[in-house]
PDB file of C-alpha atoms in Angstrom:
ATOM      1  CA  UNK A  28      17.976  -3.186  16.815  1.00 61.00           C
ATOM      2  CA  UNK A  29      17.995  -3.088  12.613  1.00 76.00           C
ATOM      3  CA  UNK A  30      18.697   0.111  11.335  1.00 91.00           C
ATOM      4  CA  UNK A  31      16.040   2.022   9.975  1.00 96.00           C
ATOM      5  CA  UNK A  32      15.496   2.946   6.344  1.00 97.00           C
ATOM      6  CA  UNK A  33      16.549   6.858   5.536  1.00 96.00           C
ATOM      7  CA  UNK A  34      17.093   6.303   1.522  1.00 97.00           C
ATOM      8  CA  UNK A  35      13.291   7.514  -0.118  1.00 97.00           C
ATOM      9  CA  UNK A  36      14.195   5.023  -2.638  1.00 97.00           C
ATOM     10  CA  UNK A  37      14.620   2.030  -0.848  1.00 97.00           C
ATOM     11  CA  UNK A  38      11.753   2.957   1.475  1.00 98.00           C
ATOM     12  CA  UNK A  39       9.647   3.249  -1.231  1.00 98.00           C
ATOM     13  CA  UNK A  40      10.697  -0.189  -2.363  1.00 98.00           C
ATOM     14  CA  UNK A  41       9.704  -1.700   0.573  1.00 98.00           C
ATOM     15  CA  UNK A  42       6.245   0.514   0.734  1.00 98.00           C
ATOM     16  CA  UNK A  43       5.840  -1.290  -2.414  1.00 97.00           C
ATOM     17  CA  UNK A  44       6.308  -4.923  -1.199  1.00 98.00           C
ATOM     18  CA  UNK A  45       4.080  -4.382   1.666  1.00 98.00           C
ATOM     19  CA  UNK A  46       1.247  -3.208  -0.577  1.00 98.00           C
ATOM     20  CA  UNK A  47       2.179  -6.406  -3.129  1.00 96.00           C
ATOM     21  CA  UNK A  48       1.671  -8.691   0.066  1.00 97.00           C
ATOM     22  CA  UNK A  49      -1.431  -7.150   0.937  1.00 97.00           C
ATOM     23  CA  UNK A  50      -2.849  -7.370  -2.255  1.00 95.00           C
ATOM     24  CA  UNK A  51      -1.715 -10.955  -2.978  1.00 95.00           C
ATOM     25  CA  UNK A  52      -3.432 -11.840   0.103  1.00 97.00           C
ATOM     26  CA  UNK A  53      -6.627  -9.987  -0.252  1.00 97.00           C
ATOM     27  CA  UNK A  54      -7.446 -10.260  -3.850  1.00 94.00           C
ATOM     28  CA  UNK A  55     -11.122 -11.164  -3.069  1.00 95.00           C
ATOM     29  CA  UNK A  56     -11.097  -7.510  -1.449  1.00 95.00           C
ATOM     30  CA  UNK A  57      -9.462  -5.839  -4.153  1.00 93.00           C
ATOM     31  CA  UNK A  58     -11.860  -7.130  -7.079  1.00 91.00           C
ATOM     32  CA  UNK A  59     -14.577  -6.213  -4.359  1.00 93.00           C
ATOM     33  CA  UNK A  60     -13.318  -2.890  -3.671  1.00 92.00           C
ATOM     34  CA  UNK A  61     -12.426  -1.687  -7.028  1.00 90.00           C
ATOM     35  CA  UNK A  62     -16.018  -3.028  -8.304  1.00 89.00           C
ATOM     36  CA  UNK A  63     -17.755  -1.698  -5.369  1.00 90.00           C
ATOM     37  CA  UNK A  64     -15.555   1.528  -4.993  1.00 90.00           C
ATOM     38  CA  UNK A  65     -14.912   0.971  -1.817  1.00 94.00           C
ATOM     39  CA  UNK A  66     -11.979  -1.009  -1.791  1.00 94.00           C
ATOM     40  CA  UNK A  67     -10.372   1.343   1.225  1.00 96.00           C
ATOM     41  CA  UNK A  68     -12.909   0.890   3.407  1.00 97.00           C
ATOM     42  CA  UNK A  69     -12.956  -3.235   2.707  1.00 97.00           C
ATOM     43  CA  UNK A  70      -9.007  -2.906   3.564  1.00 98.00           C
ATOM     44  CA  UNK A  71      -8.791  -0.184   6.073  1.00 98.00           C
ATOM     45  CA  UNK A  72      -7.361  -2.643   8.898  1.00 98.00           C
ATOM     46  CA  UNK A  73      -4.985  -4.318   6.464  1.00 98.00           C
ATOM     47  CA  UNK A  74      -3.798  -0.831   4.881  1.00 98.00           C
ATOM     48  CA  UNK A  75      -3.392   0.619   8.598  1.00 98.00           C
ATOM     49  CA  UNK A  76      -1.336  -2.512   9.274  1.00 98.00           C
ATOM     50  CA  UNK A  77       0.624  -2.179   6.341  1.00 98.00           C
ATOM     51  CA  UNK A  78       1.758   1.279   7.008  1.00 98.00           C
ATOM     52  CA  UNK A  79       2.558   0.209  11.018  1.00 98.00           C
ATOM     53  CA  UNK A  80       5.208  -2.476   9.468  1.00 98.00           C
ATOM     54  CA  UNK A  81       6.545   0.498   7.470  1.00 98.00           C
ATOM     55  CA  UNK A  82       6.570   2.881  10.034  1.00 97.00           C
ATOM     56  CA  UNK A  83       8.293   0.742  12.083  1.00 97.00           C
ATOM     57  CA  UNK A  84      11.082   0.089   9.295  1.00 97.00           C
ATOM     58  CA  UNK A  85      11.115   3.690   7.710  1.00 98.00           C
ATOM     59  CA  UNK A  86      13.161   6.611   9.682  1.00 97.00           C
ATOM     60  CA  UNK A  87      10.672   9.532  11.096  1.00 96.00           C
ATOM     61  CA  UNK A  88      12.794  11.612   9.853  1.00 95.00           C
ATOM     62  CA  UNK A  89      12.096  10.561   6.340  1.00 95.00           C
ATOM     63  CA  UNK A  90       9.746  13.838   5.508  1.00 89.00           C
ATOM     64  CA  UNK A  91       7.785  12.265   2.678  1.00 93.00           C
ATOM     65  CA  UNK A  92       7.140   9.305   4.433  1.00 95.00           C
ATOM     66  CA  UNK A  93       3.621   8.999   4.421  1.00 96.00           C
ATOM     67  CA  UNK A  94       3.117   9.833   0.824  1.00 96.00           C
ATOM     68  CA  UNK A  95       5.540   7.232  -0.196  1.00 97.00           C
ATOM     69  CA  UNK A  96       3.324   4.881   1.425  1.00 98.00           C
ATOM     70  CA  UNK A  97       0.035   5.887  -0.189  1.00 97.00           C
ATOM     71  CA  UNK A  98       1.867   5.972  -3.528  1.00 96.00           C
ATOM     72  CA  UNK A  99       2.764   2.493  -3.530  1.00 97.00           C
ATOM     73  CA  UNK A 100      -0.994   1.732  -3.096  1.00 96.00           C
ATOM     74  CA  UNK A 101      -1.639   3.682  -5.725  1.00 92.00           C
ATOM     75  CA  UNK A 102       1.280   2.566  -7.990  1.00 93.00           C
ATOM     76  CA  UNK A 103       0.749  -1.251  -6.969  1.00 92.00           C
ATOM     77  CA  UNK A 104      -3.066  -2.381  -5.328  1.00 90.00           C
ATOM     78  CA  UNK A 105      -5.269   0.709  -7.632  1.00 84.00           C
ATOM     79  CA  UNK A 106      -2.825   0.702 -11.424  1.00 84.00           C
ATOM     80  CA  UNK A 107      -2.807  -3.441 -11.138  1.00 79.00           C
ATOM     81  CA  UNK A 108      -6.513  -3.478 -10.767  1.00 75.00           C
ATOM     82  CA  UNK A 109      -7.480  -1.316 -13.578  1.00 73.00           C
ATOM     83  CA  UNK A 110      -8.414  -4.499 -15.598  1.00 75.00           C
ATOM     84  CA  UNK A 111     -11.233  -4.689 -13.139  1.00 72.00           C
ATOM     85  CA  UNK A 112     -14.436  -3.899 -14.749  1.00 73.00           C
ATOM     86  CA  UNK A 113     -15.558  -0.839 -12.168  1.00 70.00           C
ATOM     87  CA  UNK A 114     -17.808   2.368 -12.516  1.00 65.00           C
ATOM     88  CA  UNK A 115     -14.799   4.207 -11.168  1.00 61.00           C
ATOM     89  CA  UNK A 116     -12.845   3.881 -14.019  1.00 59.00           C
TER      90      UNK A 116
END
């Protein structure tokens, strides 16, 4: 069994990479979603996915483990689509 990730840092790495693979493979659903503001509802399943993988890779003992998750969405799927034309902005 691979050890699990107890470093915030690197676990917020790889928060960071799952949220650059979801967004490379759901572009269409970004640009919808940021245009549409609802771009968490359009990728609920793939988010709730997403944060499965890194549950599975991250300690539970990490305390901020959670919010490292839902700041790489922030930091990588929400900042990268600012170019988006959207009300929201």
């Amino acid at each position: 069994m691979a050890r699990l990730v107890d470093n915030p840092e690197l676990a917020f790495r790889l928060a960071r990479a799952i949220i650059s693979d979801i967004a490379l493979y759901n572009q269409d659903k970004v640009r919808e979603g940021i245009k549409n503001d609802n771009i968490f509802e359009l990728l609920e399943e793939e988010l709730q996915e997403g944060r499965e993988h890194f549950h599975s890779r991250v300690s539970p003992d990490l305390s901020n483990r959670d919010h490292l998750y839902d700041r790489a969405v922030v930091d990588v799927m929400i900042r990268q689509a600012g170019k988006i034309e959207s009300s929201i902005w």
